[in-house]
Amino acid sequence: MLAASAARIRKTCPDKSMERRNGIQKNAGSGGLATTEKPRLLISPVAIQTARAFTAWTHRYLAPPAAAEFVIGVQTSDTTLVGVAFVDTLAFRAFDDGSTAEVVCLSTDGTPNACSALLGAAWRAAQTEGYRRLIAYTRIGEPGTSLCAAGFRLVPSPVGWDTSRTDEGARVLWEIRVAGGRA
């Protein structure tokens, strides 16, 4: 099942050509194609209480994290908060090498490109904090398109990795790291 999911994920983001196609985007509401002008997205700091409330309002299945090393937000040009990302130290201790951080929660209201903008900003912020690698997870049925757009790559299941978590469902691991470096 993991191999099939990995193959499907690779097919969904072989390159970034979709993002360059004349602003044509999938319209989630109608299920058809719509030409829309992309809203300008701005990365901003956000208070953890605000981020937790936003996540509780928008996220389908994750409870907002109680704490994080840092939280960033993305807003439209009219200062409407459209997404938040929580970055913290690692939950899976086998990856804890002192130079790896984890995106523990990412939540948006569905604004196009908000996820990719947050992931890219989270990576830049993590590097500023001294991290050389940033990891994130998706559920096995999620394509990971925003992760691909932000430069993350799919990681084969590491030794000791439990893909059959009953409380959260099976997960897929993604990473981005400093170019030419090892985490």
Coordinates of C-alpha atoms in Angstrom, one line a residue:
M1 CA 0.0 0.0 0.0
L2 CA 2.9 2.4 0.8
A3 CA 4.6 1.7 -2.5
A4 CA 1.3 2.4 -4.4
S5 CA 0.8 5.6 -2.5
A6 CA 4.4 6.7 -3.1
A7 CA 4.0 6.1 -6.8
R8 CA 0.8 8.1 -6.9
I9 CA 2.5 11.0 -5.0
R10 CA 5.4 11.0 -7.4
K11 CA 2.9 11.4 -10.3
T12 CA 1.2 14.3 -8.6
C13 CA 4.3 16.5 -8.4
P14 CA 6.9 15.5 -11.0
D15 CA 7.7 19.2 -11.6
K16 CA 6.3 22.6 -10.8
S17 CA 4.7 23.2 -14.2
M18 CA 1.2 23.3 -12.7
E19 CA 2.0 26.5 -10.8
R20 CA 3.3 28.2 -13.9
R21 CA 0.2 27.6 -16.0
N22 CA -1.5 31.0 -16.6
G23 CA -3.2 31.1 -13.2
I24 CA -5.6 28.3 -14.0
Q25 CA -6.4 26.5 -10.7
K26 CA -8.8 23.8 -9.6
N27 CA -11.8 25.4 -8.0
A28 CA -12.6 23.3 -5.0
G29 CA -16.1 24.7 -4.7
S30 CA -17.4 23.9 -8.2
G31 CA -15.1 21.0 -9.1
G32 CA -14.3 22.7 -12.4
L33 CA -11.5 24.8 -13.7
A34 CA -11.6 28.5 -13.0
T35 CA -9.3 31.3 -13.9
T36 CA -8.6 33.4 -10.9
E37 CA -6.2 36.2 -10.1
K38 CA -3.9 34.9 -7.3
P39 CA -4.2 36.8 -4.1
R40 CA -0.9 38.3 -2.8
L41 CA 0.2 36.3 0.3
L42 CA 2.2 37.8 3.1
I43 CA 4.1 35.8 5.7
S44 CA 3.7 37.2 9.2
P45 CA 4.3 36.2 12.8
V46 CA 1.2 35.1 14.7
A47 CA 0.5 34.6 18.4
I48 CA 0.2 30.9 19.4
Q49 CA -3.3 31.5 20.8
T50 CA -4.5 33.0 17.5
A51 CA -2.9 30.1 15.6
R52 CA -4.5 27.5 17.9
A53 CA -7.9 29.1 17.4
F54 CA -7.4 29.3 13.6
T55 CA -6.4 25.6 13.5
A56 CA -9.4 24.6 15.7
W57 CA -11.7 26.4 13.2
T58 CA -10.2 25.1 10.0
H59 CA -8.5 21.8 10.5
R60 CA -10.4 18.6 9.7
Y61 CA -8.8 16.1 12.0
L62 CA -5.9 17.5 14.1
A63 CA -6.3 19.2 17.4
P64 CA -4.1 22.4 17.6
P65 CA -0.7 21.8 19.2
A66 CA -0.4 23.1 22.8
A67 CA 3.1 24.6 22.1
A68 CA 5.6 25.0 19.3
E69 CA 9.1 26.4 18.9
F70 CA 7.7 28.9 16.5
V71 CA 4.5 29.6 14.7
I72 CA 4.1 31.6 11.4
G73 CA 1.0 32.7 9.6
V74 CA 0.1 33.7 6.0
Q75 CA -2.3 36.6 5.3
T76 CA -3.8 38.1 2.2
S77 CA -2.9 41.7 1.3
D78 CA -6.0 42.8 3.3
T79 CA -4.5 41.3 6.4
T80 CA -6.9 38.3 6.6
L81 CA -5.2 35.3 8.2
V82 CA -5.6 32.4 5.8
G83 CA -3.1 29.8 7.3
V84 CA -0.8 28.9 10.1
A85 CA 2.1 26.5 10.6
F86 CA 3.5 25.2 13.9
V87 CA 7.2 24.1 13.9
D88 CA 8.6 22.2 16.9
T89 CA 11.2 19.7 17.9
L90 CA 10.7 16.2 16.8
A91 CA 8.0 13.9 18.1
F92 CA 9.7 10.7 16.7
R93 CA 12.9 10.6 18.8
A94 CA 14.8 8.4 16.3
F95 CA 15.1 11.4 14.0
D96 CA 16.3 13.7 16.8
D97 CA 19.8 14.6 15.8
G98 CA 19.7 18.2 17.1
S99 CA 19.5 19.7 13.6
T100 CA 16.1 18.6 12.5
A101 CA 12.7 20.3 13.2
E102 CA 9.2 19.2 12.4
V103 CA 6.1 20.9 11.0
V104 CA 3.7 19.6 13.6
C105 CA 0.6 21.2 12.2
L106 CA -0.2 23.2 9.1
S107 CA -3.7 24.6 8.6
T108 CA -5.3 26.9 6.0
D109 CA -8.7 28.0 4.9
G110 CA -8.2 26.7 1.4
T111 CA -6.6 29.8 -0.1
P112 CA -4.6 28.8 -3.2
N113 CA -0.8 28.5 -2.6
A114 CA -1.1 29.3 1.2
C115 CA 0.2 25.8 2.2
S116 CA 3.2 26.1 -0.1
A117 CA 3.9 29.7 1.1
L118 CA 3.8 28.5 4.7
L119 CA 6.0 25.5 4.1
G120 CA 8.6 27.6 2.3
A121 CA 8.6 30.2 5.1
A122 CA 8.8 27.5 7.7
W123 CA 11.9 26.1 6.1
R124 CA 13.5 29.6 5.9
A125 CA 12.7 30.3 9.5
A126 CA 14.0 26.8 10.6
Q127 CA 17.3 27.5 8.8
T128 CA 17.5 30.9 10.6
E129 CA 17.1 29.0 13.9
G130 CA 20.0 26.7 12.9
Y131 CA 18.2 23.7 11.7
R132 CA 19.6 21.8 8.7
R133 CA 16.5 19.6 8.0
L134 CA 12.8 20.1 8.3
I135 CA 10.3 17.1 8.2
A136 CA 6.6 16.9 7.8
Y137 CA 4.0 14.1 7.5
T138 CA 1.0 13.6 5.4
R139 CA -1.7 10.9 5.7
I140 CA -1.2 8.1 3.2
G141 CA -4.1 9.3 1.0
E142 CA -2.9 12.9 0.8
P143 CA -0.9 13.8 -2.4
G144 CA 1.6 16.2 -0.8
T145 CA 1.4 18.7 -3.7
S146 CA 2.1 21.7 -1.5
L147 CA 5.1 19.9 0.0
C148 CA 6.5 19.2 -3.5
A149 CA 5.9 22.8 -4.5
A150 CA 7.9 24.0 -1.4
G151 CA 10.8 21.7 -2.2
F152 CA 10.2 18.8 0.1
R153 CA 10.9 15.3 -1.1
L154 CA 9.3 12.0 -0.2
V155 CA 11.4 9.9 2.2
P156 CA 11.3 6.1 2.0
S157 CA 10.1 4.5 5.3
P158 CA 13.1 4.6 7.7
V159 CA 14.1 1.8 9.9
G160 CA 11.8 1.7 13.0
W161 CA 9.1 3.7 11.3
D162 CA 5.6 2.5 12.2
T163 CA 3.2 3.1 9.3
S164 CA 0.3 1.4 11.0
R165 CA -0.5 4.0 13.7
T166 CA -4.0 3.2 14.7
D167 CA -4.8 6.5 16.3
E168 CA -3.8 8.7 13.4
G169 CA -3.7 6.4 10.4
A170 CA -0.8 5.6 8.2
R171 CA 1.6 8.5 7.4
V172 CA 4.1 9.4 4.8
L173 CA 7.3 11.2 5.7
W174 CA 8.6 14.2 3.7
E175 CA 11.8 16.2 4.2
I176 CA 13.7 19.2 3.0
R177 CA 17.4 19.8 4.0
V178 CA 20.3 22.1 3.4
A179 CA 21.6 21.5 -0.1
G180 CA 24.6 19.2 -0.2
G181 CA 24.3 18.6 3.5
R182 CA 23.3 15.7 5.7
A183 CA 20.9 16.2 8.5

